[in-house]
Amino acid sequence: MTPEEKLEKCYNSFKSKIDFKPYIALILGSGLGALADEIDVKYTLNYSEIEDFPLSTVQGHKGRFVFGYIENVPVVIMQGRVHYYEGYSMQDVVLPTRLMRKMGAEILFLTNASGATNPEFSAGDFMLIRDQIANFVPSPLIGANLDSLGTRFPDMSEIYNKKLCDIIRNTAERIDIKLQEGTYIQLTGPNFETPAEVRMCRLLGADAIGMSTACEAIAANHCGMKVCGISCVANLGCGLTDKPLTHKEVMEAADKAAPLFKKLIRTSIVDIAEQFDSCK
Ligand code: HPA
C-alpha cells in the first residue's frame, strides 16, 4: 500500500464514523494530554478504530482523536502522537497530521515536552517555537511526492507562521504567562542526549531538544497548513545539570506545568480563531 492509499483508507475510516470539520488541529505531547479532557467533547475516535492507523505505544500517551469545541472553535486533538523511535516510518509518523488536514483543519498547533539547551531556560518554562532543525531525522517527504497534498520541493522559510506566533506571544503576555522563544531541534531518541550532544545542539542554534514535532511541522507545511507550536521545557538538557534524566522526571515536570499550559493553549486557540483570518 502506498502512503497515499494508506492515508485515503484512514480518511475513509474516519469519514464513515464521524462527521466533524475541525479548524485547528492540536497535537498534545508527553504528559500534556489532559487538555483534551476539558474541552466540549463531541466525539472521540481511538486510533485502534481507524483501519491501518499507526498505533502509539509510549507510556503517558493515550491513543485517540478527540473532536470538540474550545469555546466555539472546532478542534481535533491528538491525545498521544506517533514517534519515530517506536519504529514507524517517517511517513507513518506524519500520517495523523495529514489526516487532520484532510479532515479540514487549516492550522496545526504542535506541543511537546523538551529538554533545554539554552542555559537561560528553566524546567517548567514554555517556549514558543519560532524555527526548527530537523536534519537529524529523515524528512517525512522522502519518497514519491504526494502531489494531491503539496509540491515536491516545498518552501520552509516560515515553517512556524509569524502571525500565529504574534498572536500567541500577545496571548501569553495578556494572561501573564512567561513565554520563552526559540529553535527546536528534533533528534530520533529514544535515548536522551549525551552532554556532548547537548553542547552540539546548542552550537547549532537550538534552544530546546525533543523527539517529535519538527517532522510534523514539515508535513503540515507541505500540505498547506499554517503551523505554530509551544514546547514545555521539562528539564535542562543533559550536562546542564549533574542529575541523570528519566522519563518519569519529564512526565512529572509536564504534569506540574499542565494547568498553566492548558490555560495558555486554550486562550491562544480562542485568540487565533478570533484574529488569524483577519490578519492573514
Ligand atoms: N531530550 C530530548 N527529549 C526530551 C527531553 C530531553 O532532554 N526532555 C523531554 N523530552
Short mmCIF file of C-alpha atoms and ligand atoms in Angstrom, two decimals:
data_model
loop_
_atom_site.label_atom_id
_atom_site.label_comp_id
_atom_site.label_asym_id
_atom_site.label_seq_id
_atom_site.Cartn_x
_atom_site.Cartn_y
_atom_site.Cartn_z
CA MET A 1 0.00 0.00 0.00
CA THR A 2 1.40 3.44 -0.90
CA PRO A 3 1.35 6.20 1.74
CA GLU A 4 -1.35 7.91 -0.31
CA GLU A 5 -3.54 4.81 -0.31
CA LYS A 6 -3.00 4.34 3.42
CA LEU A 7 -3.97 7.94 4.10
CA GLU A 8 -7.08 7.57 1.96
CA LYS A 9 -8.03 4.40 3.81
CA CYS A 10 -7.63 6.07 7.20
CA TYR A 11 -9.63 9.05 5.97
CA ASN A 12 -12.46 6.86 4.72
CA SER A 13 -12.47 5.01 8.01
CA PHE A 14 -12.75 8.35 9.87
CA LYS A 15 -15.45 9.61 7.49
CA SER A 16 -17.56 6.51 7.96
CA LYS A 17 -17.64 7.11 11.71
CA ILE A 18 -17.51 10.85 12.30
CA ASP A 19 -18.97 13.95 10.72
CA PHE A 20 -16.91 16.86 12.01
CA LYS A 21 -14.80 19.58 10.40
CA PRO A 22 -12.08 20.96 12.66
CA TYR A 23 -10.50 24.38 12.14
CA ILE A 24 -7.50 23.82 14.41
CA ALA A 25 -5.64 20.54 14.88
CA LEU A 26 -3.78 20.18 18.15
CA ILE A 27 -1.16 17.56 18.92
CA LEU A 28 -0.58 17.05 22.63
CA GLY A 29 2.85 15.91 23.75
CA SER A 30 4.09 13.69 26.58
CA GLY A 31 2.19 14.31 29.78
CA LEU A 32 0.16 17.13 28.22
CA GLY A 33 -2.86 15.09 27.16
CA ALA A 34 -5.14 16.31 29.93
CA LEU A 35 -6.23 19.38 27.96
CA ALA A 36 -8.40 17.10 25.86
CA ASP A 37 -10.47 16.20 28.94
CA GLU A 38 -11.55 19.78 29.39
CA ILE A 39 -12.98 20.66 26.04
CA ASP A 40 -16.58 20.36 24.98
CA VAL A 41 -16.16 16.88 23.52
CA LYS A 42 -18.40 15.83 20.62
CA TYR A 43 -16.70 12.63 19.55
CA THR A 44 -13.68 10.52 20.33
CA LEU A 45 -12.04 8.06 18.00
CA ASN A 46 -9.42 5.61 19.24
CA TYR A 47 -6.53 5.19 16.84
CA SER A 48 -7.17 1.45 17.04
CA GLU A 49 -10.61 2.02 15.46
CA ILE A 50 -9.05 3.51 12.34
CA GLU A 51 -8.05 0.89 9.85
CA ASP A 52 -4.28 0.92 9.19
CA PHE A 53 -3.55 3.75 11.61
CA PRO A 54 -0.06 3.58 13.20
CA LEU A 55 -0.51 2.83 16.91
CA SER A 56 1.44 4.60 19.66
CA THR A 57 2.92 2.54 22.48
CA VAL A 58 4.77 5.06 24.65
CA GLN A 59 3.71 5.42 28.27
CA GLY A 60 1.75 8.57 29.02
CA HIS A 61 0.21 8.71 25.55
CA LYS A 62 -3.43 7.92 25.09
CA GLY A 63 -4.06 6.99 21.53
CA ARG A 64 -7.12 8.80 20.31
CA PHE A 65 -8.54 11.75 18.43
CA VAL A 66 -10.86 13.99 20.40
CA PHE A 67 -13.25 16.18 18.41
CA GLY A 68 -14.99 19.10 20.03
CA TYR A 69 -15.09 22.79 20.79
CA ILE A 70 -12.87 25.13 22.73
CA GLU A 71 -15.34 27.96 23.28
CA ASN A 72 -16.81 27.98 19.77
CA VAL A 73 -13.73 26.82 17.93
CA PRO A 74 -13.96 23.37 16.31
CA VAL A 75 -10.82 21.44 17.11
CA VAL A 76 -9.42 17.98 16.66
CA ILE A 77 -6.95 16.94 19.32
CA MET A 78 -4.45 14.13 19.06
CA GLN A 79 -4.14 12.76 22.51
CA GLY A 80 -0.89 10.90 22.04
CA ARG A 81 1.24 11.04 18.94
CA VAL A 82 3.23 8.55 16.91
CA HIS A 83 7.01 8.73 17.40
CA TYR A 84 9.79 7.78 15.03
CA TYR A 85 11.65 5.98 17.84
CA GLU A 86 8.79 3.50 18.13
CA GLY A 87 9.93 2.07 14.85
CA TYR A 88 7.44 3.60 12.43
CA SER A 89 8.49 5.03 9.10
CA MET A 90 8.51 8.82 8.94
CA GLN A 91 5.57 8.61 6.56
CA ASP A 92 3.58 6.81 9.24
CA VAL A 93 4.69 9.32 11.85
CA VAL A 94 3.15 12.17 9.86
CA LEU A 95 0.09 10.28 8.66
CA PRO A 96 -2.08 11.66 11.50
CA THR A 97 -1.04 15.22 10.62
CA ARG A 98 -2.04 14.67 7.01
CA LEU A 99 -5.23 13.01 8.12
CA MET A 100 -6.19 16.05 10.20
CA ARG A 101 -5.53 18.21 7.14
CA LYS A 102 -7.89 16.02 5.16
CA MET A 103 -10.47 16.38 7.92
CA GLY A 104 -10.38 20.09 7.13
CA ALA A 105 -8.01 21.56 9.71
CA GLU A 106 -6.26 24.71 8.50
CA ILE A 107 -4.00 25.31 11.47
CA LEU A 108 -1.74 22.84 13.25
CA PHE A 109 -0.88 23.64 16.86
CA LEU A 110 2.02 21.46 17.99
CA THR A 111 3.03 20.83 21.59
CA ASN A 112 5.73 18.72 23.15
CA ALA A 113 7.95 18.27 26.16
CA SER A 114 11.61 19.12 25.63
CA GLY A 115 14.96 19.49 27.28
CA ALA A 116 16.60 22.91 27.28
CA THR A 117 19.93 23.57 25.62
CA ASN A 118 19.60 27.28 26.28
CA PRO A 119 21.22 27.85 29.68
CA GLU A 120 18.83 30.73 30.35
CA PHE A 121 15.81 28.42 30.33
CA SER A 122 14.46 26.69 33.44
CA ALA A 123 12.50 23.48 33.87
CA GLY A 124 8.81 24.39 33.66
CA ASP A 125 9.31 27.20 31.12
CA PHE A 126 7.24 27.33 27.94
CA MET A 127 8.93 28.06 24.63
CA LEU A 128 7.22 29.43 21.57
CA ILE A 129 8.79 27.50 18.70
CA ARG A 130 9.98 30.04 16.15
CA ASP A 131 12.08 27.75 13.95
CA GLN A 132 13.44 24.25 13.90
CA ILE A 133 16.29 21.93 12.96
CA ALA A 134 15.16 18.59 11.55
CA ASN A 135 18.31 17.33 9.83
CA PHE A 136 18.95 14.58 12.36
CA VAL A 137 15.80 12.72 11.36
CA PRO A 138 14.78 11.72 7.82
CA SER A 139 12.43 14.11 6.08
CA PRO A 140 8.86 12.79 6.09
CA LEU A 141 8.68 13.91 2.46
CA ILE A 142 11.24 11.36 1.22
CA GLY A 143 9.72 9.01 -1.32
CA ALA A 144 7.22 9.64 -4.08
CA ASN A 145 5.67 13.07 -3.60
CA LEU A 146 2.02 13.09 -2.59
CA ASP A 147 1.04 15.53 -5.31
CA SER A 148 -2.52 15.77 -4.07
CA LEU A 149 -1.16 17.24 -0.81
CA GLY A 150 1.65 19.51 -1.90
CA THR A 151 4.62 20.29 -4.07
CA ARG A 152 7.82 18.20 -4.38
CA PHE A 153 10.15 20.92 -3.04
CA PRO A 154 8.18 22.91 -0.50
CA ASP A 155 9.45 26.17 0.95
CA MET A 156 10.21 26.12 4.68
CA SER A 157 11.14 29.78 5.18
CA GLU A 158 8.28 30.38 7.61
CA ILE A 159 7.65 26.92 8.95
CA TYR A 160 6.12 28.42 12.11
CA ASN A 161 3.68 31.05 10.93
CA LYS A 162 4.70 34.53 12.07
CA LYS A 163 1.13 35.77 12.54
CA LEU A 164 0.31 32.78 14.72
CA CYS A 165 3.50 33.40 16.72
CA ASP A 166 2.48 37.06 17.20
CA ILE A 167 -0.98 36.06 18.42
CA ILE A 168 0.39 33.51 20.89
CA ARG A 169 3.03 35.95 22.15
CA ASN A 170 0.32 38.55 22.80
CA THR A 171 -1.93 35.99 24.46
CA ALA A 172 0.82 34.89 26.84
CA GLU A 173 1.59 38.48 27.74
CA ARG A 174 -2.06 39.31 28.34
CA ILE A 175 -2.66 36.37 30.66
CA ASP A 176 0.72 36.89 32.29
CA ILE A 177 2.36 33.59 31.40
CA LYS A 178 6.10 33.74 30.80
CA LEU A 179 6.94 32.55 27.30
CA GLN A 180 10.45 31.90 26.07
CA GLU A 181 11.09 31.74 22.34
CA GLY A 182 13.50 29.75 20.29
CA THR A 183 14.54 27.00 17.93
CA TYR A 184 13.55 23.39 18.48
CA ILE A 185 15.73 20.52 17.33
CA GLN A 186 14.35 17.04 16.76
CA LEU A 187 16.57 14.04 17.41
CA THR A 188 15.42 10.48 16.98
CA GLY A 189 15.50 9.41 20.65
CA PRO A 190 14.52 7.30 22.47
CA ASN A 191 17.73 7.72 24.43
CA PHE A 192 18.30 11.13 25.94
CA GLU A 193 21.36 13.00 24.72
CA THR A 194 24.90 12.90 25.99
CA PRO A 195 26.36 16.15 27.36
CA ALA A 196 28.44 16.45 24.16
CA GLU A 197 25.30 16.11 22.02
CA VAL A 198 23.53 18.78 24.04
CA ARG A 199 26.53 21.09 23.53
CA MET A 200 26.44 20.30 19.80
CA CYS A 201 22.75 21.15 19.58
CA ARG A 202 23.42 24.44 21.34
CA LEU A 203 26.26 25.23 18.94
CA LEU A 204 23.92 24.54 16.03
CA GLY A 205 21.49 27.12 17.33
CA ALA A 206 18.91 25.04 19.17
CA ASP A 207 17.25 26.21 22.38
CA ALA A 208 15.34 23.01 23.14
CA ILE A 209 15.65 19.34 22.16
CA GLY A 210 12.93 16.79 21.67
CA MET A 211 11.93 13.65 19.82
CA SER A 212 8.94 14.82 17.80
CA THR A 213 7.28 17.87 16.24
CA ALA A 214 9.73 19.01 13.54
CA CYS A 215 8.74 16.21 11.16
CA GLU A 216 5.06 17.01 11.71
CA ALA A 217 5.70 20.69 11.05
CA ILE A 218 7.37 19.80 7.73
CA ALA A 219 4.49 17.56 6.66
CA ALA A 220 1.95 20.18 7.70
CA ASN A 221 3.70 22.92 5.74
CA HIS A 222 3.89 20.62 2.75
CA CYS A 223 0.12 20.13 2.75
CA GLY A 224 -0.63 23.82 3.25
CA MET A 225 -1.41 24.05 6.95
CA LYS A 226 -0.35 27.06 9.00
CA VAL A 227 1.74 25.85 11.90
CA CYS A 228 2.53 27.03 15.42
CA GLY A 229 3.98 25.28 18.43
CA ILE A 230 4.76 25.54 22.09
CA SER A 231 7.27 23.37 23.88
CA CYS A 232 7.05 22.65 27.57
CA VAL A 233 10.63 22.64 28.83
CA ALA A 234 10.53 19.66 31.16
CA ASN A 235 14.18 19.62 32.10
CA LEU A 236 17.55 21.13 31.43
CA GLY A 237 19.44 19.15 28.80
CA CYS A 238 21.93 16.57 29.90
CA GLY A 239 25.12 18.19 31.12
CA LEU A 240 23.40 21.45 32.09
CA THR A 241 22.68 19.78 35.42
CA ASP A 242 24.52 16.90 37.01
CA LYS A 243 21.34 14.82 37.52
CA PRO A 244 20.66 11.84 35.20
CA LEU A 245 17.43 12.18 33.20
CA THR A 246 14.44 9.88 33.46
CA HIS A 247 11.16 9.67 31.57
CA LYS A 248 9.43 9.85 34.96
CA GLU A 249 11.01 13.24 35.64
CA VAL A 250 9.88 14.50 32.24
CA MET A 251 6.32 13.32 32.93
CA GLU A 252 6.29 14.86 36.40
CA ALA A 253 7.52 18.19 35.07
CA ALA A 254 4.86 18.13 32.36
CA ASP A 255 2.22 17.29 34.97
CA LYS A 256 3.31 20.19 37.11
CA ALA A 257 3.23 22.59 34.18
CA ALA A 258 -0.10 21.23 32.90
CA PRO A 259 -2.53 23.76 34.47
CA LEU A 260 -0.67 26.80 33.11
CA PHE A 261 0.00 25.04 29.84
CA LYS A 262 -3.69 24.25 29.39
CA LYS A 263 -4.58 27.87 30.06
CA LEU A 264 -2.02 29.11 27.55
CA ILE A 265 -3.14 26.70 24.82
CA ARG A 266 -6.87 27.25 25.35
CA THR A 267 -6.58 31.02 25.37
CA SER A 268 -4.25 31.01 22.37
CA ILE A 269 -6.69 28.89 20.40
CA VAL A 270 -9.57 31.24 21.09
CA ASP A 271 -7.41 34.23 20.15
CA ILE A 272 -6.19 32.53 16.98
CA ALA A 273 -9.75 31.76 15.89
CA GLU A 274 -10.72 35.38 16.52
CA GLN A 275 -7.71 37.06 14.99
CA PHE A 276 -5.93 34.88 12.47
CA ASP A 277 -8.21 35.15 9.46
CA SER A 278 -8.40 38.90 9.73
CA CYS A 279 -4.60 39.31 9.89
CA LYS A 280 -3.65 36.78 7.20
N1 HPA B 1 15.89 15.49 25.39
C1 HPA B 1 15.10 15.05 24.40
N2 HPA B 1 13.78 14.98 24.51
C2 HPA B 1 13.22 15.38 25.67
C3 HPA B 1 13.99 15.84 26.74
C4 HPA B 1 15.40 15.91 26.59
O1 HPA B 1 16.16 16.32 27.49
N3 HPA B 1 13.12 16.17 27.72
C5 HPA B 1 11.88 15.89 27.26
N4 HPA B 1 11.93 15.42 26.01
#
